Coordinates of C-alpha atoms in Angstrom, one line a residue:
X73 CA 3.5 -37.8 20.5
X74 CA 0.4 -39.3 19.2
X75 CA -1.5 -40.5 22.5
X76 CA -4.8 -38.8 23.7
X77 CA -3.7 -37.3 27.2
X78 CA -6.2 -39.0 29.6
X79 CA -7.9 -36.3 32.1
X80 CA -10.2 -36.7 34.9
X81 CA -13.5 -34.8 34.3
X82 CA -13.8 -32.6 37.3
X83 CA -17.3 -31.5 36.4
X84 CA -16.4 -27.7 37.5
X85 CA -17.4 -25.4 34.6
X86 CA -14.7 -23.0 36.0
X87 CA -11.8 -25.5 35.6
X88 CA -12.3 -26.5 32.4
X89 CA -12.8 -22.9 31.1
X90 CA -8.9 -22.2 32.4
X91 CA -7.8 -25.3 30.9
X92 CA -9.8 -24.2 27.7
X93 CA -7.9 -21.1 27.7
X94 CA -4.5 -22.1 29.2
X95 CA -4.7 -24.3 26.2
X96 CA -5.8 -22.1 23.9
X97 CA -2.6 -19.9 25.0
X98 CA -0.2 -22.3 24.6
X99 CA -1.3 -22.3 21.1
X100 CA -0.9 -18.4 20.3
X101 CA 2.8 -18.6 22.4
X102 CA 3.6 -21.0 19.9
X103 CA 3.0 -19.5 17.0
X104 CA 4.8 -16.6 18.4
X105 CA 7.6 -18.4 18.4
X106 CA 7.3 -19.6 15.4
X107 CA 7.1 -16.1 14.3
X108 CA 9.6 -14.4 15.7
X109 CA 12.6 -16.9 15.0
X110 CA 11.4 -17.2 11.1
X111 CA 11.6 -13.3 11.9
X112 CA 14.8 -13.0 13.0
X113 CA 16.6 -15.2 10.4
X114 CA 14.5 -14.1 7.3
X115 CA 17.2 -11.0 7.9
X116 CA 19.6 -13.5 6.1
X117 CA 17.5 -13.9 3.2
X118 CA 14.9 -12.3 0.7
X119 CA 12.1 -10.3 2.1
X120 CA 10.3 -12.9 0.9
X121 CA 11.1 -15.7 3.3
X122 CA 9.0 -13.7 5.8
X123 CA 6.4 -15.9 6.8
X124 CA 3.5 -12.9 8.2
X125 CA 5.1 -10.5 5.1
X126 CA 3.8 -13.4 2.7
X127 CA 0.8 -15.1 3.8
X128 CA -0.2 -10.7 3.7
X129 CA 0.7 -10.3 0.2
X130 CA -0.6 -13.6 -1.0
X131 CA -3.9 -12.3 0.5
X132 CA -3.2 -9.2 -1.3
X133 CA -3.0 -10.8 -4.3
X134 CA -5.9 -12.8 -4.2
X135 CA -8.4 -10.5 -2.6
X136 CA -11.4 -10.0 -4.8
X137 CA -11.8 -6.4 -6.3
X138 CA -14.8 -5.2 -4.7
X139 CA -13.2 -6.1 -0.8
X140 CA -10.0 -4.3 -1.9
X141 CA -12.1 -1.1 -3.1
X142 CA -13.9 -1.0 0.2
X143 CA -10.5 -1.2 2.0
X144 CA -8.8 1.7 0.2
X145 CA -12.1 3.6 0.3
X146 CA -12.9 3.0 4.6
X147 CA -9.3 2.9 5.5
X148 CA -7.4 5.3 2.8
X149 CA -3.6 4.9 2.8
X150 CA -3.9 2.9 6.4
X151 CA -5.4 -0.2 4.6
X152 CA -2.3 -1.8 4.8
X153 CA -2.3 -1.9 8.6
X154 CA -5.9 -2.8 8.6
X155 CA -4.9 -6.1 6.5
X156 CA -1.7 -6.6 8.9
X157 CA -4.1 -6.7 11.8
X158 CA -6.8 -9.1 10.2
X159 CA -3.6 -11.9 9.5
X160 CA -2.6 -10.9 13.0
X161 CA -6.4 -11.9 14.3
X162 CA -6.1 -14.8 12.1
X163 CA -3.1 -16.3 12.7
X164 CA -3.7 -15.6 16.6
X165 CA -7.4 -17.7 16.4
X166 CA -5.9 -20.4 14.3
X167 CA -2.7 -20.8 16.5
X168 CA -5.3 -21.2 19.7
X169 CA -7.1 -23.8 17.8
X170 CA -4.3 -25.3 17.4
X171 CA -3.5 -25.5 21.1
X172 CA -7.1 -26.3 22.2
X173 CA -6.2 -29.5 19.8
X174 CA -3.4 -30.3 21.4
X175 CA -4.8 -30.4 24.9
X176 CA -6.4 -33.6 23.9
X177 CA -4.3 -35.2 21.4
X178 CA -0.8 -33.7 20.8
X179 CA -0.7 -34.9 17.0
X180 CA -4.4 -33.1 15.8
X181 CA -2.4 -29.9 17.2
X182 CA 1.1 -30.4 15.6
X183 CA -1.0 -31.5 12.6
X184 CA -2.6 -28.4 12.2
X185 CA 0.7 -26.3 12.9
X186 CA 2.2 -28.0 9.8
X187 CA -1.0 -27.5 7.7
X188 CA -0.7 -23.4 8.3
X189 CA 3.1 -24.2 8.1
X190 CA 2.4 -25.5 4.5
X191 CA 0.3 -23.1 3.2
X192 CA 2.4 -20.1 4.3
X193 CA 5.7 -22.0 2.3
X194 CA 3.1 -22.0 -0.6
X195 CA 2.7 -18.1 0.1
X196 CA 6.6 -17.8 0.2
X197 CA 7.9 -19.8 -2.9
X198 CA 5.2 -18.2 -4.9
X199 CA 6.6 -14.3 -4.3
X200 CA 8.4 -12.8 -6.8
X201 CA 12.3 -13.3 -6.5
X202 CA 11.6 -16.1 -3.8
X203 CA 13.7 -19.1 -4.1
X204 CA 14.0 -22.6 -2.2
X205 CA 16.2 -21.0 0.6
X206 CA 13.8 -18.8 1.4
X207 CA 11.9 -21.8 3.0
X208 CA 14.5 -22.2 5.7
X209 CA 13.0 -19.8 8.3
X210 CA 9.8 -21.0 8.1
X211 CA 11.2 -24.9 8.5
X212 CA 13.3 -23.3 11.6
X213 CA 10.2 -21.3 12.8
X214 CA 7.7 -24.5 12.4
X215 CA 10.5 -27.0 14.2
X216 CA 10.4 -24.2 17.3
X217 CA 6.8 -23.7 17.1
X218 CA 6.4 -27.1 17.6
X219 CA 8.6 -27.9 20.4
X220 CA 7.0 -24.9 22.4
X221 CA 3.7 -26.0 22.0
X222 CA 4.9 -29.8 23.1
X223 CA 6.9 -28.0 26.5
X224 CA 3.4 -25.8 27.5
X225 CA 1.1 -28.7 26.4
X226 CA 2.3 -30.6 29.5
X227 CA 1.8 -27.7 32.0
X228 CA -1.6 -26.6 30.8
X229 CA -3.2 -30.1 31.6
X230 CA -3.3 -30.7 35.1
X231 CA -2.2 -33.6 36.1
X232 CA -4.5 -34.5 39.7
X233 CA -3.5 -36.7 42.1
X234 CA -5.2 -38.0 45.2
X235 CA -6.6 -35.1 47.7
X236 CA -5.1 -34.5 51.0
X237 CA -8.0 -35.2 53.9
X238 CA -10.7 -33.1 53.2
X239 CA -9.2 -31.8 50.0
X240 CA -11.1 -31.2 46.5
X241 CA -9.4 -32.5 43.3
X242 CA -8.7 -29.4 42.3
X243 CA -6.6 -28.9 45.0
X244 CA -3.5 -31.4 45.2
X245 CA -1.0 -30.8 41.9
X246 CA -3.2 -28.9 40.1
X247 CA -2.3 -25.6 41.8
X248 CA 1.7 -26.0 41.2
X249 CA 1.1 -27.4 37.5
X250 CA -0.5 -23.9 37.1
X251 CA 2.3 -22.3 38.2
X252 CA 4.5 -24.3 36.3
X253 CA 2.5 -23.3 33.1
X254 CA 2.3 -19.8 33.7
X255 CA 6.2 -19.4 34.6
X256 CA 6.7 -21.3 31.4
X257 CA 4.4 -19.2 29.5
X258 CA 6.2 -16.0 30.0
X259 CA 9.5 -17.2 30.1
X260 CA 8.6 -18.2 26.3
X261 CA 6.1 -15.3 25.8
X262 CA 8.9 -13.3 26.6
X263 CA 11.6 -15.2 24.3
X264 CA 9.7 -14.7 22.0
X265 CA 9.4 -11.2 21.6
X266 CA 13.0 -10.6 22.3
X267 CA 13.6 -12.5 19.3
X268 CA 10.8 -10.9 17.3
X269 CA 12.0 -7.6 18.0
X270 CA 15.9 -9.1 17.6
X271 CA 15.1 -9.8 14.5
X272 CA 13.2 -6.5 13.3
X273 CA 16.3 -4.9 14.2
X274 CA 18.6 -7.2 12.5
X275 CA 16.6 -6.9 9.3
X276 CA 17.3 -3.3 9.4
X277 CA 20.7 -3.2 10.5
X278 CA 21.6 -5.8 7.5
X279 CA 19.6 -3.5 4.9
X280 CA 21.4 -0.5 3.5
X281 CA 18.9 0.8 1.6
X282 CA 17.6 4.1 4.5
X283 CA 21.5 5.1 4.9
X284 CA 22.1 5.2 1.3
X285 CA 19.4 7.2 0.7
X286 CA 20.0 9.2 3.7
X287 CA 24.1 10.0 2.0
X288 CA 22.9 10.3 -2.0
X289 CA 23.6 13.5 -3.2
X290 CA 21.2 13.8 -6.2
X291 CA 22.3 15.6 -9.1
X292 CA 21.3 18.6 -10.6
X293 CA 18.9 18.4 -13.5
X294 CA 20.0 18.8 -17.1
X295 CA 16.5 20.4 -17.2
X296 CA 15.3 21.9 -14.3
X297 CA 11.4 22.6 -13.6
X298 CA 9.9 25.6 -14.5
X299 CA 9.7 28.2 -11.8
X300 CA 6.0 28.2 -10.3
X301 CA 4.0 31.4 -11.4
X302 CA 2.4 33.5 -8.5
X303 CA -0.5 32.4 -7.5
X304 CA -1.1 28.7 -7.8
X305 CA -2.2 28.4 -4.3
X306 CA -5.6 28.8 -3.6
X307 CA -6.2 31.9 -1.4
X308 CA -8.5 29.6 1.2
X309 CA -6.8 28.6 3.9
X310 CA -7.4 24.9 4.4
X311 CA -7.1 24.0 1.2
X312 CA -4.3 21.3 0.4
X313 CA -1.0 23.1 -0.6
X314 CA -0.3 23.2 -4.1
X315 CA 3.1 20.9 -3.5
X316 CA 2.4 17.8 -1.4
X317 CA 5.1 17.2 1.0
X318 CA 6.2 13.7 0.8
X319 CA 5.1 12.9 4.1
X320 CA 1.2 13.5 3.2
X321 CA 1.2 12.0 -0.4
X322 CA -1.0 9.4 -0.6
X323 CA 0.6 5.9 -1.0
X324 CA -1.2 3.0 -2.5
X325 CA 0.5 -0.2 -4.0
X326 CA 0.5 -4.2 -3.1
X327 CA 3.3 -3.9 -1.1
X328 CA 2.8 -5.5 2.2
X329 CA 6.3 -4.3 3.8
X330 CA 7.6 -1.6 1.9
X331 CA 10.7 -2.8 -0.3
X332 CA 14.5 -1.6 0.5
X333 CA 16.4 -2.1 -2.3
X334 CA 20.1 -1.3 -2.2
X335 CA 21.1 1.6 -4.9
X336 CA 24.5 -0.5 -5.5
X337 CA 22.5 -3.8 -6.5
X338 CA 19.7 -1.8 -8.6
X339 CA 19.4 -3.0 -12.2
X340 CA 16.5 -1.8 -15.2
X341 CA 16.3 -4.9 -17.5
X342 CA 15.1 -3.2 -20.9
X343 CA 13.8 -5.8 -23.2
X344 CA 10.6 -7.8 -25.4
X345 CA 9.9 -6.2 -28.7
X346 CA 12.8 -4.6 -29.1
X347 CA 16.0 -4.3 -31.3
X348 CA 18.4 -3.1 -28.4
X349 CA 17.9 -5.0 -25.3
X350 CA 20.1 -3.3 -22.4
X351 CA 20.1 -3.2 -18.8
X352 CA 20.6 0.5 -17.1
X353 CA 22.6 0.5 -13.4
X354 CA 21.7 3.3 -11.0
X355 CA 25.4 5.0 -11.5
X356 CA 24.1 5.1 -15.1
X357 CA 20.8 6.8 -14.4
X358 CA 22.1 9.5 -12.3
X359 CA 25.0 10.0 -15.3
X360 CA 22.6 10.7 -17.4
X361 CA 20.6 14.6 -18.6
X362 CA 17.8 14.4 -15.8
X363 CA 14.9 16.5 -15.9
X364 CA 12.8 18.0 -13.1
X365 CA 8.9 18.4 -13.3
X366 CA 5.9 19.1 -11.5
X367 CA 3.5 16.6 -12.1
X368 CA 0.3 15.0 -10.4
X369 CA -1.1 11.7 -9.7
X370 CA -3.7 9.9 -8.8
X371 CA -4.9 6.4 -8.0
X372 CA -8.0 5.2 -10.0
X373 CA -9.5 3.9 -6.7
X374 CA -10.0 7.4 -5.5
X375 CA -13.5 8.1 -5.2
X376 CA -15.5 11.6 -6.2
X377 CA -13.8 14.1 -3.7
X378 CA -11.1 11.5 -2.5
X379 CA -7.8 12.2 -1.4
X380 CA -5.8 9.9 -3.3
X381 CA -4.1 12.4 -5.2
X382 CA -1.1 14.6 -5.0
X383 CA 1.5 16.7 -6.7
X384 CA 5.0 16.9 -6.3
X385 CA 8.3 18.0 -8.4
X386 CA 10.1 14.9 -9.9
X387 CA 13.5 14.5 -11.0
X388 CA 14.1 11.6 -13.5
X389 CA 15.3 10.3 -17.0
X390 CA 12.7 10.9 -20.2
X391 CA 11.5 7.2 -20.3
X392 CA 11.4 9.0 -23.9
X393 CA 14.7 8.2 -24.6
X394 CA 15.2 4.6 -22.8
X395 CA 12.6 3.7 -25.6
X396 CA 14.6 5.4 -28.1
X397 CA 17.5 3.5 -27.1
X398 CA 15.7 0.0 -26.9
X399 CA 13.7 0.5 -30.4
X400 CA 10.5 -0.9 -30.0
X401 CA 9.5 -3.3 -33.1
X402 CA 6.8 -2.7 -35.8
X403 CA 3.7 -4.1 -33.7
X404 CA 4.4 -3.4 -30.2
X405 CA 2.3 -1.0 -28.5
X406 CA 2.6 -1.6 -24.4
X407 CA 5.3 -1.5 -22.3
X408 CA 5.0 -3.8 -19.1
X409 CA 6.9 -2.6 -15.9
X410 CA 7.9 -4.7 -13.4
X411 CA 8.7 -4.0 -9.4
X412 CA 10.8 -5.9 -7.2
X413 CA 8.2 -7.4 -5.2
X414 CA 6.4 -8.7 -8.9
X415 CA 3.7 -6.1 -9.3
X416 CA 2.6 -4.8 -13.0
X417 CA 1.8 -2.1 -14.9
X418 CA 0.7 -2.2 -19.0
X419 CA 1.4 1.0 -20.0
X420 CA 0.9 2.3 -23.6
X421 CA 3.9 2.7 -25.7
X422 CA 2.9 5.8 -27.3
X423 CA 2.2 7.4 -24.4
X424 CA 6.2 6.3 -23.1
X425 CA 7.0 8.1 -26.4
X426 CA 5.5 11.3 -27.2
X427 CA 6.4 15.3 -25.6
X428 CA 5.3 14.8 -22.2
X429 CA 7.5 14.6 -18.9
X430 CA 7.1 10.7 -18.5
X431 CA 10.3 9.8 -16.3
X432 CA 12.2 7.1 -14.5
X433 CA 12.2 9.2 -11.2
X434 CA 14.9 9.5 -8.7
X435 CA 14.3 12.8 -6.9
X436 CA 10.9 13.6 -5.0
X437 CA 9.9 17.5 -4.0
X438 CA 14.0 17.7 -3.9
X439 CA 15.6 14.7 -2.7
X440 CA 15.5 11.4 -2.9
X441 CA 12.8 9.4 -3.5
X442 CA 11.1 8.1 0.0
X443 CA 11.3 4.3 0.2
X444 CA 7.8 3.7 0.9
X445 CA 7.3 6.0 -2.9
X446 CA 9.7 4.2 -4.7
X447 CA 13.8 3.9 -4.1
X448 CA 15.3 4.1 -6.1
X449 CA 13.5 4.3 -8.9
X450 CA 10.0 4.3 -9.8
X451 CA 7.9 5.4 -12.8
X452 CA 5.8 8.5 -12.9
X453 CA 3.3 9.1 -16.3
X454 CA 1.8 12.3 -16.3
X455 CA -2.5 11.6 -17.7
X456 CA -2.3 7.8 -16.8
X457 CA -4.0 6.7 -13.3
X458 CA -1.1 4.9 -11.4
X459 CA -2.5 1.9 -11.8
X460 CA -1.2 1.3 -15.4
X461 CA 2.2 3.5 -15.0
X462 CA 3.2 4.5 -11.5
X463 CA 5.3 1.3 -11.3
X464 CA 7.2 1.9 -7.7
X465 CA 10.9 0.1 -7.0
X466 CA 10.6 -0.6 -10.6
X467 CA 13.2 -3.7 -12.0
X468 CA 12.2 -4.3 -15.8
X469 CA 10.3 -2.9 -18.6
X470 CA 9.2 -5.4 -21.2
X471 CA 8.0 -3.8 -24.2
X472 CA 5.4 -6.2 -25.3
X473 CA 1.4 -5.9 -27.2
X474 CA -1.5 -5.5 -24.7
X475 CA -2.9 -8.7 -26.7
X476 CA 0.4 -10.9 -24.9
X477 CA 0.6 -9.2 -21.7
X478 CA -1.5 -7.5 -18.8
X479 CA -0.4 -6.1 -15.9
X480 CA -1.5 -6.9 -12.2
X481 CA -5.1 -4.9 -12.3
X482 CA -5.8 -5.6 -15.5
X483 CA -5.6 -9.1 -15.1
X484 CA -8.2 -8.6 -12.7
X485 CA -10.3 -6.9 -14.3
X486 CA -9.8 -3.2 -14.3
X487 CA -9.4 -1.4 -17.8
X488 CA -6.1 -1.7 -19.7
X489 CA -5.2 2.1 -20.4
X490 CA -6.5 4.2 -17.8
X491 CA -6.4 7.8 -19.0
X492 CA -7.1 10.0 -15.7
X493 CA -10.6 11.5 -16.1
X494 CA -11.5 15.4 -15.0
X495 CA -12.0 15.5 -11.3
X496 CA -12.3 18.4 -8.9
X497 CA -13.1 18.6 -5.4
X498 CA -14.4 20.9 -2.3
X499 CA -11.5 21.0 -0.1
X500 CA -12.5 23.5 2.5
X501 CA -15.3 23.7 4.2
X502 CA -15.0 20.2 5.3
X503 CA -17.7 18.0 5.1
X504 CA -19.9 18.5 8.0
X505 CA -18.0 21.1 9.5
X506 CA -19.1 24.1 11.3
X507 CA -18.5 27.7 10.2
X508 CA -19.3 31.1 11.4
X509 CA -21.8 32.8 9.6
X510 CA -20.8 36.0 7.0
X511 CA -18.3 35.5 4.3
X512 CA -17.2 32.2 4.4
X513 CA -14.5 30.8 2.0
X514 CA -15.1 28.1 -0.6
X515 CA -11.9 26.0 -2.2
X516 CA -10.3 23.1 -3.7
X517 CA -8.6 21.6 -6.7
X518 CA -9.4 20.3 -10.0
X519 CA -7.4 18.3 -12.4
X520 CA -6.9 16.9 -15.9
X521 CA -3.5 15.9 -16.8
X522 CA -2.6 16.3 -19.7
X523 CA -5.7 18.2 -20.5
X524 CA -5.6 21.1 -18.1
X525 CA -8.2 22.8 -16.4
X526 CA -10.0 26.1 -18.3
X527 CA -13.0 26.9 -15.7
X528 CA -14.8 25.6 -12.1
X529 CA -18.0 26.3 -11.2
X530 CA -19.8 25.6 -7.7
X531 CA -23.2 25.3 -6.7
X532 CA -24.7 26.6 -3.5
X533 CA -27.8 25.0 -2.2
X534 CA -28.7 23.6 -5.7
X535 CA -29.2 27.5 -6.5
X536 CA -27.7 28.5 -10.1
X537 CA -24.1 27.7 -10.9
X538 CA -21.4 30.4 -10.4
X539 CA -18.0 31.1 -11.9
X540 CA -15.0 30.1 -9.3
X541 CA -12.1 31.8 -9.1
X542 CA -8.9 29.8 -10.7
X543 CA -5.6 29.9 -9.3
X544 CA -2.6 30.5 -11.5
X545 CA -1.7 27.2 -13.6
X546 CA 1.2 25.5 -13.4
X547 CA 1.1 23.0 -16.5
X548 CA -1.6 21.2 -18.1
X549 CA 0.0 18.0 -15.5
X550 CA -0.4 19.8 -12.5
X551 CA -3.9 20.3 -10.8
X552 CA -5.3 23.7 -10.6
X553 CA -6.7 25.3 -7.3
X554 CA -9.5 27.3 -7.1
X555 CA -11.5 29.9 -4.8
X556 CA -15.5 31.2 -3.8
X557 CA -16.0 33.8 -1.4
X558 CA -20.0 33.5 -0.1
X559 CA -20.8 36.4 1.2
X560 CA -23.5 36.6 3.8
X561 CA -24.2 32.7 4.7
X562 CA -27.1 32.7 7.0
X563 CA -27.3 30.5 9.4
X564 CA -27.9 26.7 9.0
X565 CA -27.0 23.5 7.0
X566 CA -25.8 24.1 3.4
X567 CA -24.6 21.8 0.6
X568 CA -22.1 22.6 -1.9
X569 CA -21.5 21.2 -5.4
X570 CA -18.0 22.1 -7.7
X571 CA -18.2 20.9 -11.6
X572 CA -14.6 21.6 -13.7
X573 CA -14.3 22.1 -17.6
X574 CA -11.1 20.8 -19.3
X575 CA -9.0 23.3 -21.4
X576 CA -11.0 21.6 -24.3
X577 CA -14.3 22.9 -22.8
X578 CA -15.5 19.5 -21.9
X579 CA -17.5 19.2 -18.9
X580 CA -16.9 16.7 -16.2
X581 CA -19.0 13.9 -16.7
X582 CA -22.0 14.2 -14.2
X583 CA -22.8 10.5 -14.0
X584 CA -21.9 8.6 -10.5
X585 CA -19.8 5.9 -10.7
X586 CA -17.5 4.1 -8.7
X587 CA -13.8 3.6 -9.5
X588 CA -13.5 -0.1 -11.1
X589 CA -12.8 -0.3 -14.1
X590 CA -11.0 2.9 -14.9
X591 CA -11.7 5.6 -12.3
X592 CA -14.6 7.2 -10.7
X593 CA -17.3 10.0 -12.3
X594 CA -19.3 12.5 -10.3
X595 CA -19.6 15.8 -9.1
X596 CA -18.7 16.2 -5.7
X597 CA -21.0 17.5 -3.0
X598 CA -20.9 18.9 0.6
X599 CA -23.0 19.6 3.2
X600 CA -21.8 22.1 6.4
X601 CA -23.2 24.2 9.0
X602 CA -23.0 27.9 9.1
X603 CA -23.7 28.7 12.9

């Protein structure tokens, strides 16, 4: 195991490139090995005891706050598959290190597999809910990694013996050991991803949480949502609908793999600074007087004009009255929400207590909540950027004292609070686009939760500002379209500018700034082409 492998030098540039890269390749078929049998038995354990799923969150978690800004703000909601990919690259140039190592000393190769192998068991005991059996298919996956990489290592250095008259080295036993590696290679390549796949399936099969879902019957609210007036809807076509259908909401969160929690096992530990401490079962939530309400968030790392925002009818329980059950003590004043896969959110008591339609949310735009939003149960805070209250697959609520406790962003430097600041936005036209010339129609939203909206105004071409038309509102929690009709656009590039007032008369704040610590400022602008 721990002898150099002795090889004649050849001299030929060309051979020693393929045995660079047949060895090279025997390092990536390892790791997928590796990979997909940890894979296929992490189906009997937490989600945690998936080695990739891990190492990807623990990357998550540990990603400085400027790298994970310019993720969400160049890759949106597919930043997630962006970071999959890069520990995909990474794991792929690591395992063919790996292999070039073992080319030439078996050991420096397995050595370096059970250096990854040990940092990735670091990744998995440190997840939330992850426990010391959780290691087992990462011990299973590291024992098969290894033994693939000691079968191909043999193949992919040829082993040359003595030329037949008039021969070249390269010749004699080289040509069959090449064979023999590359029928090795995809008899394991292809093992490999039977068991990967195998494994994805069984993981899926064994997890109840998308056929619940699919057979819940929500109830019908105690409190249903108020009917929408006429009118909310912009009269623009283009711009976003006024209701976001849960496919196009925006999702942003640090979960790597998207949690399925089973209904049946679903618990709410309520406790701290409190005199009642209780724990609320799912059977319980939907027993008790639901209410339904439109409401619309956004993510504080949505930039001026972003699309990290959206508005959808809720159905939930008035987190109202699981504080007034609990009984916060004299001194508390932050409530710290927990989900399954260990994020955090400080949200402010107060705000868990007063008249708005802050809920423990079940239902979603009529059914369900969507896994990858939540289910079963998540939190939604109308006037607080998610980031301090839109706690998804949410397990515990500690009511604590910002001065004890801070949630995951805070911790990292992001404010403590987070009020959601006016924004509004030029929807339609697009940026850049190209339009015919004549009337040409001008629309977006705007939004101030809690607040409300009382006026837009756009600006063409830096000319004066002009009065848009408002759509009907909703509620002060809801965002609030709006129209411009330009009549006689001339041909050429344009730029557009939209400003929004709150129902207080306070003008969004003018100043550029980017989201950390607490949300971005700015008026949005747009340039298109009337042709």
């Amino acid at each position: 195991m721990g002898t150099r492998s002795k090889e004649p030098a050849t001299g030929r540039p060309g051979s020693r490139t393929r045995r660079l890269l047949a060895s090279a390749a025997t390092g990536v078929i390892a790791a997928g090995a590796l990979f997909a049998v940890a894979q296929l038995l992490s189906a009997f354990f937490s989600a945690a005891s998936s080695p990739l799923t891990s190492v990807g969150s623990t990357f998550i978690d540990f990603t400085p706050a400027w790298m994970k800004n310019f993720a969400i703000a160049t890759f949106g909601t597919n930043d997630k598959t962006v970071l999959l990919l890069s520990v995909a690259a990474a794991a792929i140039v690591l395992s063919a290190l790996a292999g070039v190592a073992a080319r030439k000393w078996f050991a420096a190769g397995a050595g370096m597999v059970g250096a990854f192998a040990v940092v990735m068991a670091a990744c998995i005991i440190t997840r939330a809910g992850a426990t010391v059996p959780d290691l087992l298919p990462l011990l299973a996956g590291t024992a098969s990694g290894l033994a693939v990489l000691r079968f191909l290592t043999g193949a992919a250095t040829p082993r040359h013996t003595a030329p037949a008259t008039g021969g070249s080295m390269d010749s004699g036993a080289a040509r069959p050991t090449r064979r023999t590696f590359l029928v090795r290679s995809a008899v394991v390549a292809g093992a490999a991803v039977v068991v990967g796949v195998g494994g994805t399936l069984l993981s899926t099969a064994r997890n109840t949480a998308r056929q619940v879902r699919a057979a819940l019957k929500l109830p019908d609210p105690r409190t249903p949502a108020a009917a929408l007036p006429a009118g909310v809807q912009s009269p623009v076509q283009g711009v976003a609908p006024f209701v976001t259908p849960n496919a196009d909401f925006y999702r942003i969160d640090t979960a790597l793999v998207v949690p399925e929690l089973d209904p049946g096992n679903w618990a709410l530990r309520v406790h701290g600074m409190v005199e009642n401490e209780f724990t609320m079962t799912f059977g319980e939530l939907l027993a008790a007087e639901l209410v339904e309400t439109y409401v619309t968030l956004t993510c504080v790392s949505n930039v001026v004009g972003g699309n990290l925002a959206g508005n959808a009818k809720w159905l939930g329980y008035p987190l109202r009255e699981v504080m007034a059950r609990a009984k916060p003590r004299a001194g508390a004043d932050m409530v710290l929400s927990t989900s399954s896969d260990g994020f955090s959110a400080s949200t402010p008591l107060p705000v868990l207590q007063d008249g708005r339609d802050a809920l423990l949310a079940v239902g979603m735009n009529g059914e369900p909540l969507p896994l990858e939003h939540g289910f079963p149960v998540r939190m939604v805070v109308p006037g607080l950027y998610g980031f301090v209250s839109a706690t998804k697959w949410v397990v515990d609520l500690e009511v604590t004292t910002f001065a004890a406790k801070a949630g995951y962003w805070t911790s990292r430097g992001w404010s403590s609070h987070g009020p959601i600041k006016t924004a509004s936005r030029v929807e339609v036209p697009r940026a850049l686009a190209r339009v015919p010339a004549g009337r040409v129609g001008i629309g977006g939203s705007a939004w101030a939760q809690q607040r409300g909206i009382s006026k837009v105004e756009v600006q063409l071409d830096g000319g004066a500002w002009q009065a848009a038309t408002l759509a009907a509102e909703a509620s002060v929690d809801t965002w609030r379209q709006w129209s411009h009709e330009w009549d006689g656009a001339a041909a050429g590039t344009h730029n557009v500018r939209v400003r929004a007032y709150d129902a207080d008369g306070t003008l969004q704040d003018e100043r550029q700034a980017s989201p950390e610590p607490d949300g971005s400022t700015g008026w949005h602008s747009i340039t298109f082409t009337v042709v």
